[in-house]
Coordinates of C-alpha atoms in Angstrom, one line a residue:
Chain A
M187 CA 1.3 35.7 1.8
Q188 CA 0.3 32.9 -0.6
V189 CA 3.9 32.7 -2.0
A190 CA 5.3 32.5 1.5
A191 CA 2.9 29.7 2.4
D192 CA 3.8 27.9 -0.8
K193 CA 7.4 27.9 0.2
T194 CA 6.8 26.5 3.8
G195 CA 4.8 23.6 2.6
V196 CA 7.0 22.6 -0.3
E197 CA 10.2 23.2 1.7
A198 CA 9.0 21.1 4.6
Y199 CA 8.5 18.2 2.2
G200 CA 11.9 18.8 0.7
A201 CA 13.4 18.8 4.2
L202 CA 11.6 15.6 5.0
T203 CA 12.9 13.8 2.0
G204 CA 16.4 15.2 2.7
R205 CA 16.2 13.8 6.2
R206 CA 15.1 10.4 4.8
A207 CA 17.9 10.3 2.3
A208 CA 20.4 11.2 5.1
R209 CA 19.1 8.4 7.3
I210 CA 19.5 5.9 4.4
L211 CA 23.1 7.1 4.1
V212 CA 23.6 6.5 7.8
L213 CA 22.2 3.0 7.4
A214 CA 24.4 2.4 4.5
A215 CA 27.5 3.6 6.5
L216 CA 26.5 1.3 9.4
L217 CA 26.1 -1.6 7.1
A218 CA 29.5 -0.9 5.5
A219 CA 31.1 -0.8 8.9
S220 CA 29.5 -4.0 10.1
A221 CA 30.6 -5.7 6.8
V222 CA 34.2 -4.7 7.6
V223 CA 33.9 -5.9 11.1
S224 CA 32.3 -9.2 9.9
L225 CA 35.3 -9.7 7.6
A226 CA 37.7 -9.1 10.5
V227 CA 36.2 -11.3 13.2
G228 CA 35.6 -15.0 13.3
S229 CA 36.3 -18.2 15.1
S230 CA 39.6 -18.3 13.4
S231 CA 41.9 -15.7 14.9
A232 CA 42.9 -14.3 11.6
G233 CA 42.1 -10.6 11.8
L234 CA 41.5 -8.4 8.8
R235 CA 44.8 -6.7 9.1
D236 CA 46.6 -10.0 9.4
T237 CA 44.9 -11.3 6.4
L238 CA 45.6 -8.3 4.3
R239 CA 49.2 -8.0 5.5
T240 CA 50.4 -11.6 5.2
G241 CA 47.9 -13.1 2.9
L242 CA 48.5 -16.3 4.8
D243 CA 44.9 -17.0 5.6
G244 CA 43.7 -16.1 2.1
V245 CA 41.7 -19.3 1.9
I246 CA 39.8 -18.6 5.1
F247 CA 39.2 -15.0 4.0
W248 CA 38.1 -15.7 0.4
E249 CA 36.3 -19.0 0.9
L250 CA 34.7 -18.5 4.3
R251 CA 34.4 -14.9 5.4
V252 CA 33.8 -13.1 2.1
P253 CA 31.0 -15.5 1.0
R254 CA 29.6 -15.4 4.5
V255 CA 29.3 -11.6 4.5
L256 CA 28.0 -11.5 0.9
M257 CA 25.4 -14.1 1.8
G258 CA 24.4 -12.2 4.9
L259 CA 23.9 -9.0 2.8
L260 CA 21.8 -10.9 0.3
V261 CA 19.7 -12.7 2.8
G262 CA 19.0 -9.7 5.0
S263 CA 18.0 -7.4 2.2
G264 CA 16.0 -10.1 0.4
L265 CA 14.0 -11.0 3.5
A266 CA 13.4 -7.4 4.6
V267 CA 12.4 -6.1 1.2
G268 CA 10.2 -9.2 0.7
G269 CA 8.6 -8.4 4.1
A270 CA 8.1 -4.7 3.3
V271 CA 6.5 -5.5 -0.1
T272 CA 4.2 -8.2 1.5
Q273 CA 3.1 -5.7 4.1
A274 CA 2.2 -3.2 1.4
V275 CA 0.5 -5.6 -0.9
L276 CA -1.7 -7.1 1.8
K277 CA -2.1 -3.7 3.6
N278 CA -1.1 -5.5 6.8
P279 CA 1.7 -4.6 9.1
L280 CA 1.6 -8.1 10.5
A281 CA 2.4 -9.6 7.2
S282 CA 5.8 -11.0 6.5
P283 CA 7.1 -14.1 4.6
F284 CA 7.2 -15.8 8.0
T285 CA 3.8 -14.8 9.5
L286 CA 2.1 -15.8 6.2
G287 CA 3.7 -19.2 6.0
V288 CA 5.7 -18.5 2.9
A289 CA 9.0 -19.2 4.7
S290 CA 7.6 -22.5 6.1
G291 CA 6.6 -23.4 2.6
A292 CA 10.1 -22.6 1.4
G293 CA 11.4 -24.7 4.4
F294 CA 9.3 -27.7 3.4
G295 CA 10.3 -27.4 -0.2
A296 CA 14.0 -27.3 0.8
A297 CA 13.5 -30.3 3.0
L298 CA 11.8 -32.1 0.1
G299 CA 14.7 -31.2 -2.1
I300 CA 17.2 -32.6 0.4
V301 CA 15.2 -35.9 0.8
L302 CA 14.7 -36.4 -2.9
A303 CA 17.9 -35.2 -4.4
G304 CA 20.4 -35.0 -1.5
A305 CA 21.8 -31.9 0.2
I306 CA 24.5 -31.5 -2.4
A307 CA 22.0 -30.8 -5.2
K308 CA 21.8 -27.1 -4.6
W309 CA 19.4 -26.6 -7.4
A310 CA 16.9 -29.1 -6.1
V311 CA 17.0 -27.4 -2.6
A312 CA 16.7 -23.9 -4.1
G313 CA 14.0 -25.0 -6.6
G314 CA 12.0 -26.8 -3.9
A315 CA 12.2 -23.8 -1.6
F316 CA 11.1 -21.4 -4.4
G317 CA 8.3 -23.7 -5.7
F318 CA 6.7 -24.1 -2.3
A319 CA 7.2 -20.4 -1.4
L320 CA 5.4 -19.6 -4.6
V321 CA 2.5 -22.0 -3.9
T322 CA 2.1 -20.6 -0.4
A323 CA 2.2 -17.0 -1.7
L324 CA -0.4 -17.7 -4.4
F325 CA -2.6 -19.4 -1.8
I326 CA -2.4 -16.4 0.5
L327 CA -3.1 -14.1 -2.4
G328 CA -6.2 -16.2 -3.2
V329 CA -7.4 -15.9 0.4
A330 CA -6.7 -12.2 0.3
R331 CA -8.9 -11.8 -2.7
M332 CA -11.9 -13.4 -1.1
K333 CA -14.3 -10.7 -0.3
S334 CA -14.4 -11.2 3.4
A335 CA -10.7 -11.5 4.0
T336 CA -9.6 -9.2 6.8
P337 CA -6.0 -8.8 7.8
E338 CA -6.8 -11.1 10.7
T339 CA -8.0 -13.8 8.3
L340 CA -4.8 -13.6 6.4
V341 CA -2.6 -14.0 9.4
L342 CA -4.7 -16.8 10.7
A343 CA -4.5 -18.5 7.3
G344 CA -0.7 -18.0 7.4
V345 CA -0.4 -19.5 10.8
A346 CA -2.5 -22.5 9.7
I347 CA -0.2 -23.0 6.7
M348 CA 2.8 -22.7 8.9
F349 CA 1.5 -25.6 10.9
L350 CA 0.7 -27.6 7.8
F351 CA 4.2 -27.2 6.4
S352 CA 6.0 -27.8 9.6
A353 CA 4.0 -31.1 9.9
G354 CA 5.1 -31.9 6.4
T355 CA 8.7 -31.2 7.2
S356 CA 8.4 -33.3 10.3
L357 CA 7.0 -36.1 8.2
L358 CA 10.0 -35.8 5.8
Q359 CA 12.3 -36.0 8.8
F360 CA 10.4 -39.1 10.1
L361 CA 10.8 -40.8 6.7
G362 CA 14.3 -39.6 5.9
T363 CA 17.7 -41.2 6.5
E364 CA 19.8 -40.1 9.4
Q365 CA 22.0 -38.0 7.1
Q366 CA 18.9 -36.3 5.5
I367 CA 17.5 -35.6 9.0
Q368 CA 20.7 -34.0 10.0
A369 CA 20.8 -31.8 6.8
I370 CA 17.2 -30.7 7.3
V371 CA 17.6 -29.9 11.0
F372 CA 20.8 -28.1 10.3
W373 CA 19.1 -26.2 7.6
S374 CA 16.2 -25.2 9.9
F375 CA 18.6 -23.5 12.4
G376 CA 19.6 -20.9 9.8
N377 CA 23.3 -20.6 9.1
L378 CA 25.5 -18.5 6.9
S379 CA 28.6 -20.6 7.4
R380 CA 27.9 -23.0 4.5
A381 CA 27.6 -20.4 1.8
S382 CA 29.7 -21.3 -1.2
W383 CA 30.3 -19.1 -4.2
T384 CA 27.8 -21.1 -6.2
D385 CA 25.1 -20.6 -3.5
I386 CA 25.8 -16.9 -3.6
L387 CA 25.4 -16.7 -7.3
I388 CA 22.1 -18.5 -7.2
A389 CA 20.7 -16.5 -4.3
A390 CA 21.9 -13.3 -5.9
G391 CA 20.1 -14.3 -9.1
M392 CA 16.9 -14.7 -7.2
I393 CA 17.2 -11.6 -5.0
L394 CA 19.0 -8.8 -6.9
P395 CA 16.9 -8.6 -10.1
A396 CA 13.8 -8.2 -7.9
L397 CA 15.1 -5.2 -6.0
P398 CA 15.1 -2.5 -8.8
L399 CA 11.8 -3.9 -10.1
L400 CA 10.2 -3.3 -6.7
F401 CA 12.1 0.0 -6.0
L402 CA 10.7 1.5 -9.2
R403 CA 7.2 0.7 -8.2
G404 CA 7.5 2.8 -5.0
W405 CA 4.7 5.2 -5.9
D406 CA 2.3 2.4 -6.9
L407 CA 3.0 0.5 -3.6
N408 CA 2.2 3.8 -1.7
L409 CA -1.1 4.0 -3.6
L410 CA -2.0 0.4 -2.8
L411 CA -2.0 1.4 0.9
A412 CA -4.6 4.1 0.1
G413 CA -7.0 1.5 -1.1
D414 CA -7.5 -0.5 -4.3
E415 CA -10.2 1.8 -5.6
M416 CA -8.1 4.9 -5.2
A417 CA -5.0 3.2 -6.6
A418 CA -7.0 2.1 -9.7
S419 CA -8.5 5.5 -10.2
L420 CA -5.0 6.9 -10.2
G421 CA -3.9 4.6 -13.0
V422 CA -2.5 1.6 -11.2
N423 CA -3.2 -1.9 -12.5
V424 CA -4.0 -3.1 -9.0
D425 CA -4.4 -6.8 -9.7
R426 CA -1.2 -7.1 -11.8
L427 CA 0.9 -5.1 -9.3
R428 CA -0.3 -7.2 -6.4
L429 CA 0.4 -10.5 -8.2
A430 CA 3.8 -9.4 -9.5
A431 CA 4.9 -7.9 -6.2
L432 CA 3.9 -11.0 -4.2
L433 CA 5.6 -13.3 -6.6
L434 CA 8.8 -11.2 -6.4
A435 CA 8.6 -11.3 -2.6
A436 CA 8.2 -15.0 -2.7
L437 CA 11.2 -15.3 -5.0
M438 CA 13.3 -13.2 -2.8
T439 CA 12.3 -15.0 0.3
A440 CA 13.1 -18.4 -1.3
G441 CA 16.4 -17.0 -2.6
A442 CA 17.2 -15.7 0.9
I443 CA 16.5 -18.8 2.9
C444 CA 17.1 -21.7 0.5
F445 CA 20.8 -22.1 1.2
T446 CA 20.9 -20.5 4.7
G447 CA 17.8 -21.9 6.3
V448 CA 15.3 -20.2 8.4
I449 CA 16.6 -16.9 9.5
G450 CA 13.6 -15.7 11.5
F451 CA 12.1 -12.4 12.0
I452 CA 14.2 -10.2 9.6
G453 CA 11.2 -10.1 7.2
L454 CA 9.1 -8.5 10.0
V455 CA 11.6 -6.4 11.9
G456 CA 13.6 -5.1 9.0
P457 CA 10.7 -3.3 7.3
H458 CA 9.3 -1.9 10.6
L459 CA 12.8 -0.7 11.7
A460 CA 13.1 1.0 8.3
R461 CA 9.6 2.5 8.6
M462 CA 10.5 4.0 12.0
M463 CA 13.6 5.6 10.4
V464 CA 12.3 6.8 7.0
G465 CA 8.5 6.7 7.2
G466 CA 6.1 4.8 4.9
D467 CA 7.0 6.2 1.5
H468 CA 8.1 3.0 -0.4
R469 CA 10.6 5.0 -2.5
F470 CA 12.6 5.3 0.7
L471 CA 11.2 2.4 2.7
L472 CA 12.3 -0.3 0.3
P473 CA 16.0 0.7 0.1
A474 CA 16.0 1.4 3.8
S475 CA 14.5 -2.1 4.5
A476 CA 17.2 -3.7 2.3
L477 CA 19.9 -1.9 4.4
S478 CA 18.3 -2.5 7.8
G479 CA 17.7 -6.2 7.0
A480 CA 21.2 -6.7 5.9
L481 CA 22.5 -4.8 8.9
L482 CA 20.5 -7.0 11.3
V483 CA 21.8 -10.2 9.7
L484 CA 25.4 -9.1 9.7
V485 CA 25.3 -7.9 13.3
S486 CA 23.5 -11.0 14.5
D487 CA 26.0 -13.2 12.6
C488 CA 28.9 -11.4 14.2
L489 CA 27.5 -11.8 17.6
G490 CA 26.7 -15.4 17.0
R491 CA 30.3 -16.1 16.0
T492 CA 32.0 -14.1 18.8
L493 CA 29.8 -14.2 21.9
F494 CA 30.6 -17.8 22.8
A495 CA 33.7 -18.3 20.6
P496 CA 35.0 -20.8 19.6
H497 CA 31.4 -22.1 19.5
M498 CA 29.2 -20.6 16.8
I499 CA 25.5 -20.0 17.4
P500 CA 23.5 -20.4 14.2
I501 CA 22.2 -17.0 13.0
G502 CA 18.6 -18.1 13.0
I503 CA 18.7 -18.5 16.7
V504 CA 20.6 -15.2 17.3
T505 CA 18.2 -13.1 15.2
A506 CA 15.3 -14.3 17.2
F507 CA 17.0 -13.8 20.6
L508 CA 18.3 -10.4 19.6
G509 CA 15.5 -9.2 17.3
V510 CA 12.6 -9.9 19.5
P511 CA 13.7 -7.8 22.5
F512 CA 15.0 -5.1 20.2
F513 CA 11.7 -5.0 18.4
F514 CA 9.7 -4.8 21.6
A515 CA 11.9 -1.9 22.8
L516 CA 11.2 0.0 19.6
L517 CA 7.5 -0.7 19.9
I518 CA 7.3 0.5 23.4
R519 CA 9.5 3.6 22.9
R520 CA 8.0 4.9 19.7
K521 CA 6.2 8.2 19.9
R522 CA 4.0 8.0 16.8
E523 CA 1.8 5.6 15.0
F524 CA 3.8 4.3 12.1
W525 CA 1.1 2.3 10.5
Chain B
M130 CA -17.3 15.7 -21.5
L131 CA -18.7 12.6 -19.9
T132 CA -21.7 10.7 -21.2
A133 CA -23.3 7.5 -20.1
R134 CA -25.7 5.7 -22.5
N135 CA -28.1 3.2 -21.1
I136 CA -25.7 1.6 -18.6
S137 CA -26.6 -1.3 -16.4
Y138 CA -24.6 -3.1 -13.8
D139 CA -25.3 -6.4 -11.9
Y140 CA -23.6 -7.7 -8.9
P141 CA -23.7 -11.5 -8.7
D142 CA -26.7 -11.5 -6.5
R143 CA -28.6 -8.5 -7.5
Q144 CA -29.2 -6.0 -10.3
V145 CA -28.2 -2.5 -9.2
L146 CA -28.2 -0.2 -12.2
R147 CA -30.8 -0.4 -14.9
G148 CA -30.5 1.6 -18.1
V149 CA -29.1 4.8 -16.7
S150 CA -28.2 7.6 -19.1
L151 CA -26.7 10.9 -18.2
S152 CA -24.3 13.5 -19.6
L153 CA -22.1 16.1 -18.0
A154 CA -20.8 19.3 -19.5
P155 CA -17.7 21.2 -18.3
G156 CA -18.4 23.5 -15.4
E157 CA -21.6 21.6 -14.4
V158 CA -22.1 20.3 -10.8
L159 CA -24.4 17.2 -11.0
A160 CA -25.8 15.8 -7.7
V161 CA -26.7 12.1 -7.8
L162 CA -29.5 11.5 -5.3
G163 CA -31.4 8.5 -4.0
Q164 CA -31.9 6.5 -0.9
N165 CA -29.4 3.9 0.4
G166 CA -29.0 1.1 -2.1
A167 CA -30.5 3.1 -5.0
G168 CA -27.3 2.6 -7.0
K169 CA -25.5 5.9 -6.4
S170 CA -22.1 4.4 -5.6
T171 CA -22.4 1.8 -8.3
L172 CA -23.2 4.5 -10.9
L173 CA -20.2 6.6 -9.8
R174 CA -17.9 3.6 -9.9
C175 CA -19.1 2.9 -13.4
L176 CA -18.5 6.5 -14.5
A177 CA -15.0 6.5 -12.9
G178 CA -14.0 3.3 -14.6
A179 CA -13.8 1.2 -11.4
L180 CA -16.6 -1.1 -12.7
K181 CA -17.4 -2.2 -16.2
P182 CA -21.1 -1.7 -16.9
T183 CA -23.0 -2.9 -19.9
G184 CA -23.9 0.1 -22.2
Q185 CA -21.5 2.8 -23.0
V186 CA -19.6 5.4 -21.0
V187 CA -17.9 8.0 -23.1
L188 CA -15.1 10.2 -21.7
D189 CA -13.8 13.1 -23.8
G190 CA -15.2 11.5 -27.0
R191 CA -13.8 8.1 -26.4
P192 CA -15.2 4.9 -24.8
L193 CA -14.0 5.0 -21.2
Q194 CA -12.7 1.4 -21.3
S195 CA -10.4 2.3 -24.2
V196 CA -8.7 5.2 -22.4
P197 CA -5.4 4.0 -20.9
P198 CA -5.6 4.1 -17.0
G199 CA -2.8 6.7 -16.8
E200 CA -4.5 9.0 -19.2
R201 CA -7.9 8.5 -17.6
A202 CA -6.3 9.5 -14.3
R203 CA -5.3 12.9 -15.8
L204 CA -8.9 13.4 -17.1
L205 CA -10.9 12.1 -14.2
A206 CA -10.4 12.0 -10.4
F207 CA -12.4 9.7 -8.2
V208 CA -13.0 10.0 -4.5
P209 CA -14.4 6.7 -3.2
Q210 CA -16.9 6.6 -0.4
H211 CA -14.5 5.0 2.0
V212 CA -11.3 6.9 2.8
P213 CA -8.6 4.8 4.5
T214 CA -8.3 5.5 8.2
R215 CA -4.6 4.6 8.4
L216 CA -1.8 5.5 6.1
P217 CA 1.8 5.4 7.1
M218 CA 2.6 8.9 5.7
T219 CA 2.1 12.6 6.3
V220 CA -0.9 14.5 5.2
F221 CA 1.2 16.3 2.5
E222 CA 2.4 12.9 1.2
A223 CA -1.2 11.6 1.1
V224 CA -2.2 14.6 -1.1
L225 CA 0.9 14.2 -3.2
L226 CA -0.4 10.7 -4.1
G227 CA -2.8 12.5 -6.4
R228 CA 0.2 13.6 -8.6
R229 CA 0.9 9.9 -9.5
P230 CA -0.4 10.3 -13.0
Y231 CA 2.2 12.9 -13.7
L232 CA 5.1 11.4 -11.9
S233 CA 7.8 8.9 -12.5
W234 CA 9.9 8.7 -9.4
R235 CA 10.9 12.1 -8.1
P236 CA 8.1 14.8 -7.7
R237 CA 8.9 17.9 -9.7
P238 CA 8.5 21.4 -8.2
Q239 CA 5.1 21.8 -10.0
D240 CA 3.9 18.6 -8.4
L241 CA 4.8 19.8 -5.0
E242 CA 3.1 23.1 -5.7
A243 CA 0.0 21.5 -7.0
A244 CA -0.3 19.4 -3.8
W245 CA 0.3 22.4 -1.6
E246 CA -2.3 24.5 -3.5
A247 CA -4.9 21.7 -3.1
L248 CA -4.1 21.5 0.6
S249 CA -4.5 25.3 0.9
L250 CA -7.8 25.3 -0.9
L251 CA -9.2 23.0 1.7
G252 CA -7.5 24.9 4.6
L253 CA -5.3 22.0 5.6
E254 CA -2.0 23.9 5.7
E255 CA -1.6 23.4 9.4
L256 CA -2.0 19.7 9.1
A257 CA 0.5 19.2 6.3
Q258 CA 3.3 17.7 8.3
R259 CA 1.1 15.6 10.6
E260 CA 0.8 11.8 10.3
F261 CA -2.3 10.9 8.3
S262 CA -3.3 8.3 10.9
E263 CA -3.5 10.9 13.6
I264 CA -6.0 13.3 12.1
S265 CA -9.8 13.2 12.6
G266 CA -12.3 11.5 10.2
G267 CA -13.5 14.8 8.8
Q268 CA -10.0 15.9 8.2
R269 CA -9.2 12.7 6.4
Q270 CA -12.1 13.2 4.1
K271 CA -10.8 16.7 3.3
V272 CA -7.4 15.2 2.6
A273 CA -9.0 12.8 0.1
L274 CA -10.6 15.8 -1.6
A275 CA -7.3 17.6 -1.7
R276 CA -5.7 14.5 -3.2
A277 CA -8.4 14.6 -6.0
L278 CA -7.9 18.3 -6.5
A279 CA -4.1 17.8 -6.7
Q280 CA -4.8 15.5 -9.6
E281 CA -5.8 18.6 -11.7
S282 CA -8.3 16.6 -13.7
R283 CA -11.1 18.0 -15.8
L284 CA -13.7 15.9 -14.0
L285 CA -14.3 15.1 -10.4
V286 CA -16.4 12.1 -9.4
M287 CA -17.0 12.0 -5.7
D288 CA -19.0 9.6 -3.6
E289 CA -20.5 11.4 -0.6
P290 CA -17.6 13.8 -0.2
T291 CA -19.3 15.7 2.7
S292 CA -20.5 12.7 4.7
S293 CA -18.0 13.1 7.6
L294 CA -18.0 16.9 7.7
D295 CA -19.6 19.2 10.1
L296 CA -22.0 22.0 8.8
R297 CA -19.3 24.6 8.3
H298 CA -17.0 22.3 6.4
Q299 CA -19.9 21.0 4.3
L300 CA -20.6 24.5 3.1
E301 CA -16.9 25.3 2.6
V302 CA -16.4 22.1 0.5
M303 CA -19.5 22.7 -1.6
T304 CA -18.5 26.3 -2.2
L305 CA -15.0 25.1 -3.2
L306 CA -16.4 22.5 -5.6
C307 CA -18.7 25.1 -7.3
A308 CA -15.7 27.5 -7.6
Q309 CA -13.7 24.8 -9.3
A310 CA -16.5 24.2 -11.7
E311 CA -17.0 27.8 -12.4
E312 CA -13.4 29.0 -12.6
R313 CA -11.7 25.9 -14.1
D314 CA -14.6 24.5 -16.0
T315 CA -14.2 21.3 -14.0
G316 CA -17.1 18.9 -14.3
V317 CA -18.3 17.7 -10.9
I318 CA -20.4 14.6 -10.2
L319 CA -21.2 13.9 -6.5
A320 CA -23.4 11.6 -4.6
V321 CA -25.0 13.3 -1.7
H322 CA -27.5 12.5 1.0
D323 CA -28.3 16.1 2.1
L324 CA -31.0 17.2 -0.3
N325 CA -30.7 20.8 0.8
L326 CA -27.1 20.9 0.1
A327 CA -27.9 19.5 -3.4
A328 CA -30.7 22.0 -3.9
R329 CA -28.4 24.9 -3.0
Y330 CA -25.2 24.0 -4.8
A331 CA -25.8 21.6 -7.7
S332 CA -26.5 22.9 -11.2
R333 CA -28.3 19.7 -12.0
A334 CA -29.7 16.7 -10.1
L335 CA -30.2 13.1 -10.9
L336 CA -32.6 11.1 -8.8
L337 CA -32.1 7.4 -8.7
C338 CA -34.7 4.9 -7.5
S339 CA -34.0 1.2 -7.5
G340 CA -31.2 1.6 -10.1
R341 CA -33.3 3.6 -12.5
V342 CA -33.3 7.4 -13.2
L343 CA -36.5 8.6 -11.6
A344 CA -35.9 12.3 -12.6
E345 CA -33.2 14.4 -14.0
G346 CA -32.9 18.2 -14.4
A347 CA -32.6 21.4 -12.4
P348 CA -32.6 20.7 -8.7
D349 CA -35.9 22.6 -8.3
E350 CA -37.6 20.3 -10.8
V351 CA -36.2 17.1 -9.3
L352 CA -36.6 17.9 -5.6
T353 CA -40.4 18.0 -5.5
E354 CA -42.5 16.7 -2.7
A355 CA -43.9 14.0 -5.0
L356 CA -40.6 12.7 -6.4
I357 CA -39.0 12.7 -3.0
R358 CA -41.9 10.7 -1.6
E359 CA -41.4 8.2 -4.4
A360 CA -37.6 7.9 -4.2
Y361 CA -37.1 8.1 -0.5
G362 CA -40.5 7.1 0.9
V363 CA -40.6 10.2 3.0
D364 CA -43.1 13.1 3.1
V365 CA -41.3 16.4 3.0
L366 CA -42.4 20.0 3.3
R367 CA -40.9 22.2 0.7
V368 CA -40.6 25.9 1.7
Q369 CA -39.3 28.6 -0.5
T370 CA -36.8 30.7 1.5
G371 CA -34.4 33.5 0.8
A372 CA -31.6 30.9 0.2
G373 CA -33.7 28.9 -2.2
A374 CA -36.1 26.0 -1.7
M375 CA -35.6 24.1 1.7
L376 CA -36.9 20.7 2.4
F377 CA -38.1 19.6 5.8
P378 CA -38.7 15.9 6.3
L379 CA -42.0 15.3 8.0
S380 CA -42.6 11.5 8.3
A381 CA -41.7 8.2 6.7
V382 CA -44.4 7.1 4.4
G383 CA -46.2 4.1 6.0
G384 CA -44.1 4.5 9.1
R385 CA -44.5 6.4 12.3
A386 CA -43.5 10.0 12.4

């Protein structure tokens, strides 16, 4: 009797993790398919088959489409994993680099970089974005550590910071030259089309190293959700984990948006979408978030390029227009509480 | 196994523990008693390593603060007073969290079996695949206990582990804890409000009053009418029954009955 019972419980968990792994594979397959489609479609009529067959449009393919798709993969995974980690660290399903003002901080930093060093100075733009993302993340962390800080307090603080930094960005636009204003405004739309190979290398350097570091802390992030005291009693260095995870999330967010601009909503929707598919275990949730975030970005970008071709709609606009209704549909249709 | 020598702890605005000493041997069940604010939770947190008191806490022959957190987690399991109400995972996964000190990434078969055994001990098999956020408060408290049992530690430190449970489940949990102490030589320290529960199940009791140890010893020696009056400000009637001494609260001292 006891042996039989043992089997059911353990087997059920095995089946659960198997289902999760299978869903991650499905996400990966969808992502691969959308990457191929992204390479094949565009405002230029050069299809993938044409490109591969003739090699005529090699320049368009290698200098425009491949970087665009790679940047989309990086940005989507960076924002979504950053969002999932922020939600865990602050124990707040509303948290994301956007709702906490980290993205606005990065936007202000990028604008400052554009004004001070010019839009060509990629390092200044990226550095500014990262610096201010970091400052904002640390500030939010400070607020979170205050004893009375509830999830509501954090989101309120984030909204306040968002207003502060958008005012700062407006001030920079007010003071800047016409060229600078144009660069800042264009940046704020969110756009993958300007991605160069250098941009990709820098963004990859900011996003990719953080992924395995966070993936390996899956258990500890799970424990954080159960409460600081419980996590600490199970051997987790809570303060260090929270600080490191939030810094990595800020780095990823900055890396994701410093060249492409504000691509809204992925940081919030990506993790929730992943959570609905694979549950709350961060060992599965983080990889699933990376995949679902990247998928959302690529699909949005494809639609933005083709819906009103030959006009391209910046991806920041498409993700919001598509992501919000999609997210509401999921929220309304869901059968269980996911958080 | 666990010894505290003259420990004190201050919060920024008030002193909570003053010179508390105690010791716990394997297989003992120690009930920590005292009214609200007497320092029970603070004492347990100090013993579990969540707070750093002045004085000395010795775990397994070593100062508690010098035991690495991962190793400490294999020796001592702590159940805080407040159990989270929402966790985005199933009940089984919540219990499996207790295996963290033994895990790197993938749970081994023995981890899954330990989690399942802990669930079965608390009679939670039916709930294993339910979402943690959907079960009742009493069930969540039992899940927290199962998580601690899954930790397979030699010491259990529990802050009011029966506070959300109904009568039947209180008795079941206390019986289970005593069985753990007896069969596995686990040392158990728990804060409780129900004096009768303490009198019946604990092998020793420690009565706190304003952060000091008012009395310590066998439950029968500690739970006297005079000491309870001093610690809780309540007059009680103590009656010897077939199931041991029972305490009946009569009236608050200086208040209206």
